[in-house]
Short mmCIF file of C-alpha atoms in Angstrom, two decimals:
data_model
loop_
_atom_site.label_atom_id
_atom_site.label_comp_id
_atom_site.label_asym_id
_atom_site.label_seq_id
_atom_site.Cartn_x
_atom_site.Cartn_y
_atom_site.Cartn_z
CA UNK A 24 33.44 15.65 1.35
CA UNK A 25 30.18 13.53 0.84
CA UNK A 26 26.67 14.47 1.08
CA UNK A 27 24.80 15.35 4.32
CA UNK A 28 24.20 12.31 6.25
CA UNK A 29 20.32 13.01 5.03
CA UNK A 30 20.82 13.43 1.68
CA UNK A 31 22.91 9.78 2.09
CA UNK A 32 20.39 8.36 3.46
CA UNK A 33 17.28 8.81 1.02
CA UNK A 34 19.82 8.14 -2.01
CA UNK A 35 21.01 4.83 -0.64
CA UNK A 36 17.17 4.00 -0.02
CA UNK A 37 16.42 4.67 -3.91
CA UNK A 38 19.99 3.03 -4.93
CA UNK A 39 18.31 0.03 -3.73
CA UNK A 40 15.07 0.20 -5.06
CA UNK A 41 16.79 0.63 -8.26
CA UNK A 42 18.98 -1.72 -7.75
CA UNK A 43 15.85 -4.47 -7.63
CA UNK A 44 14.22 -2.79 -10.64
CA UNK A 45 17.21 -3.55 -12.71
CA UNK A 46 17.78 -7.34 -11.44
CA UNK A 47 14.21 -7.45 -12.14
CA UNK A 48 14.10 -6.38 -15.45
CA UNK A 49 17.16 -8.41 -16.11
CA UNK A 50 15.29 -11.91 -15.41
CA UNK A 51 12.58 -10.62 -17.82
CA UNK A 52 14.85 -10.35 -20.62
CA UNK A 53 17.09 -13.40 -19.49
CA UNK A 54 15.32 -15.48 -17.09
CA UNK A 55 17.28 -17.58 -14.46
CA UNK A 56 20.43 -14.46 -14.34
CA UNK A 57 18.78 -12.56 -11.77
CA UNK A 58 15.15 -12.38 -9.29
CA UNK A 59 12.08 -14.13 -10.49
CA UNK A 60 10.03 -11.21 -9.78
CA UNK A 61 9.21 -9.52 -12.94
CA UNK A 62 8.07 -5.84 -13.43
CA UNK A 63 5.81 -5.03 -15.63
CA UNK A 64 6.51 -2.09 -18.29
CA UNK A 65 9.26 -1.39 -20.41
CA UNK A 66 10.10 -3.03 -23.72
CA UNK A 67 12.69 -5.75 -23.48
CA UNK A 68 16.45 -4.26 -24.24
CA UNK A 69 15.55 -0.90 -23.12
CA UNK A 70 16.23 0.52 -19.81
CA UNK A 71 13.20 0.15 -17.34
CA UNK A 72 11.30 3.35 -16.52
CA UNK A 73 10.70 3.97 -13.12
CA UNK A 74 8.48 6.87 -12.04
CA UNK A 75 7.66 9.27 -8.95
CA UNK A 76 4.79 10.12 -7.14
CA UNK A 77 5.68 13.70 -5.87
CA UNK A 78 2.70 16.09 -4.36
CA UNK A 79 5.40 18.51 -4.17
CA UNK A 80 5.91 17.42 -0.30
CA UNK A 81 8.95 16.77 1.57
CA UNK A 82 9.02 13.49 0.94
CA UNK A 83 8.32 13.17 -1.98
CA UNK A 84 10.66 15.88 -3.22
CA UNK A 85 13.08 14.05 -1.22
CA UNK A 86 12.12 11.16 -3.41
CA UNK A 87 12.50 12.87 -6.78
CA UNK A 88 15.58 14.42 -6.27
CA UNK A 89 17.14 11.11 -5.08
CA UNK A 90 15.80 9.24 -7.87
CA UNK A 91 16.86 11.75 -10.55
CA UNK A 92 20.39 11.55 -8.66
CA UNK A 93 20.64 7.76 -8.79
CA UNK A 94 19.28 7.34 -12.06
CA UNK A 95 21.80 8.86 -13.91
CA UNK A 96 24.46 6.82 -12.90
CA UNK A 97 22.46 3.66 -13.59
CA UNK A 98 20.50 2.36 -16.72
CA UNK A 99 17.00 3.78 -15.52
CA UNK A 100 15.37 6.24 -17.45
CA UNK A 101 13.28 8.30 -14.59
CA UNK A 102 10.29 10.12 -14.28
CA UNK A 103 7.02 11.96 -12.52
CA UNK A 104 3.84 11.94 -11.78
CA UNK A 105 2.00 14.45 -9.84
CA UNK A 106 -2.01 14.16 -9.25
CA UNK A 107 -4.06 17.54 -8.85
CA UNK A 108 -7.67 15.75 -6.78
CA UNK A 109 -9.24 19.26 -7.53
CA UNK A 110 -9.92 19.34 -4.10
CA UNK A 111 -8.64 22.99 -3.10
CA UNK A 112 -8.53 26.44 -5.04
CA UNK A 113 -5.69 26.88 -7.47
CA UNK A 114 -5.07 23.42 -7.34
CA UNK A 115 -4.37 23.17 -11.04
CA UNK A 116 -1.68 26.10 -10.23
CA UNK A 117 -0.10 24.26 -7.57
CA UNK A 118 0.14 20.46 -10.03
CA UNK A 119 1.81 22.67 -12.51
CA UNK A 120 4.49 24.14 -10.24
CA UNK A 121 5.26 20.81 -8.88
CA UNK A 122 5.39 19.10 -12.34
CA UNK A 123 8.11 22.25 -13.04
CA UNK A 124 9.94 21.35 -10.17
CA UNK A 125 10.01 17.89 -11.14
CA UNK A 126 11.44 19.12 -15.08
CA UNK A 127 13.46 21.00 -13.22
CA UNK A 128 15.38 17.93 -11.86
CA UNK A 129 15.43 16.40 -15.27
CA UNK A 130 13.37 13.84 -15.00
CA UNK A 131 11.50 13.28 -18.08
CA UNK A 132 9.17 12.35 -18.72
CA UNK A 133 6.77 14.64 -16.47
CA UNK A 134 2.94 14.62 -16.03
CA UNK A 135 0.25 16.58 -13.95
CA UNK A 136 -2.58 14.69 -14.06
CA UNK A 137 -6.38 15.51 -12.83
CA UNK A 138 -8.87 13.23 -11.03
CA UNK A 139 -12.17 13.52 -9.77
CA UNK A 140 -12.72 12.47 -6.57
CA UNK A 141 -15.75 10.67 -5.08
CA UNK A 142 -17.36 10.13 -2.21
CA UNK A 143 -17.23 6.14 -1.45
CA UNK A 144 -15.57 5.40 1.77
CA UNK A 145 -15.10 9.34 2.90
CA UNK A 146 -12.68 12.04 1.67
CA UNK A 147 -9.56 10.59 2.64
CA UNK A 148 -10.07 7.21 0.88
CA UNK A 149 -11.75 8.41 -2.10
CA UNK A 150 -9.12 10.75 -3.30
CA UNK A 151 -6.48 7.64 -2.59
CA UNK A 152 -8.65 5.15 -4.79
CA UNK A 153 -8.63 8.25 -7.48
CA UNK A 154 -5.11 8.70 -6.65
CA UNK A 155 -4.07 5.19 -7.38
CA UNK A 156 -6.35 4.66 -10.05
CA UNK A 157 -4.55 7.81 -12.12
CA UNK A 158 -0.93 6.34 -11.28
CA UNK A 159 -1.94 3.19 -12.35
CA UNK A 160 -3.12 3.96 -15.87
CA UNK A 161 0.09 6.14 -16.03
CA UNK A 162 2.22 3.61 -15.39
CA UNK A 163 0.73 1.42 -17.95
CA UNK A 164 0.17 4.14 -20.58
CA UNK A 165 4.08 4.84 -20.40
CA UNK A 166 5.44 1.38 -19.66
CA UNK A 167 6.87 2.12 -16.27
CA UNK A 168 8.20 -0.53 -14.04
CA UNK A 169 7.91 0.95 -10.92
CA UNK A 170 6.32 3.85 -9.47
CA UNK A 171 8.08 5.20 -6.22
CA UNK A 172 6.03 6.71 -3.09
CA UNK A 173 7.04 8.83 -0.56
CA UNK A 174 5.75 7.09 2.69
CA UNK A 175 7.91 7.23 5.41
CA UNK A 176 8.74 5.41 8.91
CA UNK A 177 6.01 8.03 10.40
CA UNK A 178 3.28 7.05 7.87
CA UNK A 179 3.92 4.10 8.49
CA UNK A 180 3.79 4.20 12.52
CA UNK A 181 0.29 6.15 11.76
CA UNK A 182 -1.08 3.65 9.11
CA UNK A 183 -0.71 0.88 12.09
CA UNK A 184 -2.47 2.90 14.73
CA UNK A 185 -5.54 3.53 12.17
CA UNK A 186 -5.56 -0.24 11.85
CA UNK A 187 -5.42 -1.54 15.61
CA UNK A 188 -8.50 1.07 15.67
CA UNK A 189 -10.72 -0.47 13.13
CA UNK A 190 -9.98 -3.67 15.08
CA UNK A 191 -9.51 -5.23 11.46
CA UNK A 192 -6.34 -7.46 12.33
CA UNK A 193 -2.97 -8.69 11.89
CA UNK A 194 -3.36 -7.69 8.03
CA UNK A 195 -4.37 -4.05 9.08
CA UNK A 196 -1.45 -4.23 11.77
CA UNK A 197 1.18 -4.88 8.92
CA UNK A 198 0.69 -1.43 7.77
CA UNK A 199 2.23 -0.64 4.11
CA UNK A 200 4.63 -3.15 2.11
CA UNK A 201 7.60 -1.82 0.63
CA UNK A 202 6.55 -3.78 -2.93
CA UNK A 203 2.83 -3.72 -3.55
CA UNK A 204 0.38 -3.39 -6.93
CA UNK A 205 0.02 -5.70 -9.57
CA UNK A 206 3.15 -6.67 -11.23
CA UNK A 207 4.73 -5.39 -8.02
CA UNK A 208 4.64 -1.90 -9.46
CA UNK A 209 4.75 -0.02 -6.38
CA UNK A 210 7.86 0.58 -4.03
CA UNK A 211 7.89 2.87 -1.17
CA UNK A 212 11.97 3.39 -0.62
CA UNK A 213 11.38 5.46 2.70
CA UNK A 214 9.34 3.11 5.30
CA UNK A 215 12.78 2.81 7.28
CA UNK A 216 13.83 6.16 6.97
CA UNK A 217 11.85 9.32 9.79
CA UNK A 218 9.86 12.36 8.11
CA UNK A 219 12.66 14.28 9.53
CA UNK A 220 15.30 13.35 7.31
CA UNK A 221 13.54 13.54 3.98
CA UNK A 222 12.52 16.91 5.15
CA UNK A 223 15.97 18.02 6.53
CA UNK A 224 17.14 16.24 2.69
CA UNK A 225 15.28 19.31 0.93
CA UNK A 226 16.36 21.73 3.18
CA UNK A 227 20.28 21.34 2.28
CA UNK A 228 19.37 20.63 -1.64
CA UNK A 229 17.51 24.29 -1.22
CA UNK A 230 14.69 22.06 -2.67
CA UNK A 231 11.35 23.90 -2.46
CA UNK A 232 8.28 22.25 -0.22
CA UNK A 233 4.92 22.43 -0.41
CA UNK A 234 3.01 21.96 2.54
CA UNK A 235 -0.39 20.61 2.34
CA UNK A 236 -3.04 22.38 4.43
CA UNK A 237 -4.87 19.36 4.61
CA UNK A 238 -2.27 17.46 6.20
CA UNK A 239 -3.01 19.66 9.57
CA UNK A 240 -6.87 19.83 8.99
CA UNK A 241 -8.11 18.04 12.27
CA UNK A 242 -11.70 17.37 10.10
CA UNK A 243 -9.21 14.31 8.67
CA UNK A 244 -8.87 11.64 11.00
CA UNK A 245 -4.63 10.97 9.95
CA UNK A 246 -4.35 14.74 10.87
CA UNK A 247 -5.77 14.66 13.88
CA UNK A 248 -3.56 11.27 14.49
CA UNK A 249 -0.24 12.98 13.50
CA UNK A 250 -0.28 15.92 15.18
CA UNK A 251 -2.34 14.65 18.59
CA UNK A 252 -2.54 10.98 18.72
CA UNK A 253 1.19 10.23 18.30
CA UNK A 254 2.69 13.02 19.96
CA UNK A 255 0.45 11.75 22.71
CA UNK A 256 1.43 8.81 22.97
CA UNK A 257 5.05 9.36 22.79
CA UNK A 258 4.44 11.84 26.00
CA UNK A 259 3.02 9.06 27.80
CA UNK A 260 5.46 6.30 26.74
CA UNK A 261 8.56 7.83 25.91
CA UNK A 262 10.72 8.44 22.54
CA UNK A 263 10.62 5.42 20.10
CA UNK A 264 6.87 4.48 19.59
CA UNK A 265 7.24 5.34 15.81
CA UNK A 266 10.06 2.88 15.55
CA UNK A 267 8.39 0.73 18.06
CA UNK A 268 5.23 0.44 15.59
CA UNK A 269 6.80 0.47 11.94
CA UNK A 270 9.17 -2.67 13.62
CA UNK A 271 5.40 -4.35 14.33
CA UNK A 272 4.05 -3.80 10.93
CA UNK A 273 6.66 -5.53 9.64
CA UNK A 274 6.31 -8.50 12.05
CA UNK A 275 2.57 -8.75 11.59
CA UNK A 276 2.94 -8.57 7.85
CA UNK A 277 5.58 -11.47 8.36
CA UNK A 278 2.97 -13.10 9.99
CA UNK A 279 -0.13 -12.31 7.70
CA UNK A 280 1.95 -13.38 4.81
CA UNK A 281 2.13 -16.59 6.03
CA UNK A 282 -1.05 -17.38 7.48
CA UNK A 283 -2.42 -16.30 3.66
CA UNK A 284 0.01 -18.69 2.30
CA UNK A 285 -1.50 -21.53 4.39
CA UNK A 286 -4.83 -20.59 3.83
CA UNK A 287 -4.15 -20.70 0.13
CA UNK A 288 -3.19 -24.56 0.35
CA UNK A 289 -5.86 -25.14 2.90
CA UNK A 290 -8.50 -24.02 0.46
CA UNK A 291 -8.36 -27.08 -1.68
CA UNK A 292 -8.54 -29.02 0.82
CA UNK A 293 -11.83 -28.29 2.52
CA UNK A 294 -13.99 -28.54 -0.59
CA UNK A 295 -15.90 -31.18 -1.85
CA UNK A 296 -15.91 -32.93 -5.33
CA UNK A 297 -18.27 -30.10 -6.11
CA UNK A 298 -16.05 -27.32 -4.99
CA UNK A 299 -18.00 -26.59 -1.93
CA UNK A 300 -16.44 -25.96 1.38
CA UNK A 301 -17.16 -28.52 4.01
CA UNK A 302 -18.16 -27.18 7.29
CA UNK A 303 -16.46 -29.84 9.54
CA UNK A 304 -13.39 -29.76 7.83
CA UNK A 305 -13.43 -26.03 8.36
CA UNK A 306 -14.06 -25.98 11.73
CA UNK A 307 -11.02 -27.71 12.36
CA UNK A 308 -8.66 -25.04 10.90
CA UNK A 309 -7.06 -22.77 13.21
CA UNK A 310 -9.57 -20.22 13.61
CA UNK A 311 -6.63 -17.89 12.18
CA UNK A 312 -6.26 -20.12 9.08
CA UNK A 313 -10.28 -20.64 8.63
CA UNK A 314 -11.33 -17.32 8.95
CA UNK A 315 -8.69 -16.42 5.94
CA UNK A 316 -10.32 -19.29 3.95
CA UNK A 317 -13.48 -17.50 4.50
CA UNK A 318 -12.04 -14.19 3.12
CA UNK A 319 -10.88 -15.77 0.13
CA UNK A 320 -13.80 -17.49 -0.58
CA UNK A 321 -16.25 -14.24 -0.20
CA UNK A 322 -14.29 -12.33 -2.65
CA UNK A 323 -13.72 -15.11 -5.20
CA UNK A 324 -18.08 -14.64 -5.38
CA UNK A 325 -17.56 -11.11 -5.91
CA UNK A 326 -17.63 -9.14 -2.52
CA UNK A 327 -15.00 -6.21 -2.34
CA UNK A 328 -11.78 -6.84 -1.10
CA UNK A 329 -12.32 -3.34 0.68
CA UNK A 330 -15.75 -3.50 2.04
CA UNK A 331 -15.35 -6.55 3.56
CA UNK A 332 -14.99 -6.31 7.28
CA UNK A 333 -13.65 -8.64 10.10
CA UNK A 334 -17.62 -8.36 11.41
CA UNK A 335 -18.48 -9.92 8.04
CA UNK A 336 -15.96 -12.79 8.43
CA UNK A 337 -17.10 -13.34 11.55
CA UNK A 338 -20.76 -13.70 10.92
CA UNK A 339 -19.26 -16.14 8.73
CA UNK A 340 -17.49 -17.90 10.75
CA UNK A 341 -20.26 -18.39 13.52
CA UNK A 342 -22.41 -20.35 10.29
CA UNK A 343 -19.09 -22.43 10.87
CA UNK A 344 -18.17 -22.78 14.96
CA UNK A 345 -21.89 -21.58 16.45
CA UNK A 346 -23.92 -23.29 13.81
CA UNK A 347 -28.39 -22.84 15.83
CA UNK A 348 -30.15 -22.70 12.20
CA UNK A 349 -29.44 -19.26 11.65
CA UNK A 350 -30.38 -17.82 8.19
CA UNK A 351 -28.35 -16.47 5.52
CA UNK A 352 -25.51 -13.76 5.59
CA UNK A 353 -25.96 -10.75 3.32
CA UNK A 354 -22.24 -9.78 2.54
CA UNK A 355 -21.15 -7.06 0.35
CA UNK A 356 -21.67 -6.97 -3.25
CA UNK A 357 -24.63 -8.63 -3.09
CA UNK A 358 -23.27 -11.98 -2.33
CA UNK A 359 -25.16 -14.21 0.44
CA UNK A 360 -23.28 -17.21 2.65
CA UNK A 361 -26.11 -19.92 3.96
CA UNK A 362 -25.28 -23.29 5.52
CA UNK A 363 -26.87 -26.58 4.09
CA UNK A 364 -26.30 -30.05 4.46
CA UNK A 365 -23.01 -29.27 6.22
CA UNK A 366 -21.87 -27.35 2.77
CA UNK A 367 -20.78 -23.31 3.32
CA UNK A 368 -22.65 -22.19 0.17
CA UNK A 369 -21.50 -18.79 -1.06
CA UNK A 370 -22.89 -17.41 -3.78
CA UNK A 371 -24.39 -14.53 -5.48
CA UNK A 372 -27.56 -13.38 -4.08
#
């Protein structure tokens, strides 16, 4: 008799993952036998390491115990990570007992790491940026190829709806990827699979859960989304809006993928022999195409990626398509956009 249809489930999900990691690694040491895509990490001959995020949560104990299932039948040394923020009492207590759990399951090797968490961009996104930041030097400092994350079908249904209501656009409506992070480092192994089933996974492995209060604190906007905003909306329009929304994310990031691909070869070609973009060839880009030119162009002069807003681009974009004089554009990082002689100058200010 097999495993519970759950426990199938999230191990065929990391099987895959796995899978890539290995065909990956395979092109680095022999290119043209397998993917282009290379990891970064491990030393060439010796089996990748791939790592997990675990908070000690359903899914990511779900995660764990899949990956330390899978990786002993294949040539993947595995491992964890868990990050104590510091942001509740006995928090140090609680990383520990996680990174136990995690020994426990023989993956090796095992870290509990702390982080300090800021204040830029409010509680939620602060302790992510620390969050990442900590996984990332991890990953590096061990020579991982991947580092797995827990995010499910359901985080992904609520990353959309946090998206559509910063009115940010078809990037914010594409939700998570299931490969992100330099060298591709990240893989999330769960975006097609509920919250249910990594949860009911744990409950017939008799794996212990840890459920974060602050997942139900309603002074956190994604609280307040799970446990109203979703179930509200699913009372109003029937089962299926989760699937309903994870199926658009990936259609919109379909969609944004492109549109940055096009944008990337349009660049060169509204410049000058000076490298300066030329307002009339901009303006007659697809507003879609122009406004990601714009993006690219900001950030390339040093404003942040993630304090640029679609307001910003289209302040922009009105120096471009409602040109009446109007002065310079303070954008952030200190950069300022100004239109003269029919040339978008961006610059530092």
């Amino acid at each position: 008799m097999g495993p519970h249809p759950a426990v199938a489930a999230i191990r065929l999900a990391v099987r895959r993952v796995l899978h890539d990691v290995l065909n990956e690694a395979a092109y680095r040491d022999n290119p043209g036998t397998a993917t282009p895509d290379t990891p970064h990490g491990s030393t060439p001959g010796e089996p990748p390491l791939v790592l997990v995020a675990c908070s000690g949560g359903a899914d990511s104990m779900a995660l764990a115990s899949a990956l330390a299932f899978e990786a002993r039948k294949l040539a993947v040394r595995a491992g964890g990570i868990t990050i104590d923020h510091g942001l509740q009492p006995g928090s140090d207590l609680r990383a520990a007992e996680v990174a136990s759990r995690l020994a426990a399951l023989r993956l090796d090797p095992v870290e509990a790491i702390a982080v300090t968490v800021g204040r830029d961009g409010g509680p939620e996104a602060a302790a992510r940026d620390a969050r990442y930041a900590a996984l990332d030097e991890a990953a590096e400092r061990l020579g991982a190829s991947a580092v797995l994350l827990g995010h499910t079908r359901d985080d992904q249904a609520e990353t959309v709806l946090l998206g559509l209501a910063r009115g940010s656009g078809i990037r914010s409506l594409s939700g998570m990827a299931a490969v992100s992070g330099a060298a591709r480092r990240y893989r999330r192994p769960f975006l097609h699979l509920d919250r249910q089933t990594a949860r009911k996974a744990c409950l017939v492995q008799s794996l212990p859960v840890w459920d974060d209060p602050m997942n139900a604190d309603p002074a956190y906007t994604r609280s307040r989304l799970r446990h109203e905003g979703l179930p509200a909306l699913e009372k109003s329009l029937g089962k299926g809006v989760v699937e309903a929304l994870a199926r658009t994310a990936q259609l919109c990031r379909d969609d944004a993928d492109a549109l940055d691909t096009w944008a990337a070869q349009a660049d060169t070609t509204v410049r000058d022999e000076a490298g300066l973009l030329e307002c009339a060839k901009l303006y007659a880009l697809p507003p879609a195409v122009r406004r990601r030119v714009l993006r690219r162009a900001a950030i390339a002069e040093g404003a942040p990626a993630g304090s640029l807003f679609a307001r910003h681009i289209e302040e922009l974009d009105r120096l471009i398509t409602g040109w009446r004089g109007q002065g310079a554009i303070n954008l952030p990082g200190r950069v300022v956009a100004r239109r003269q002689g029919g040339r978008l100058v961006i610059r530092q200010g």
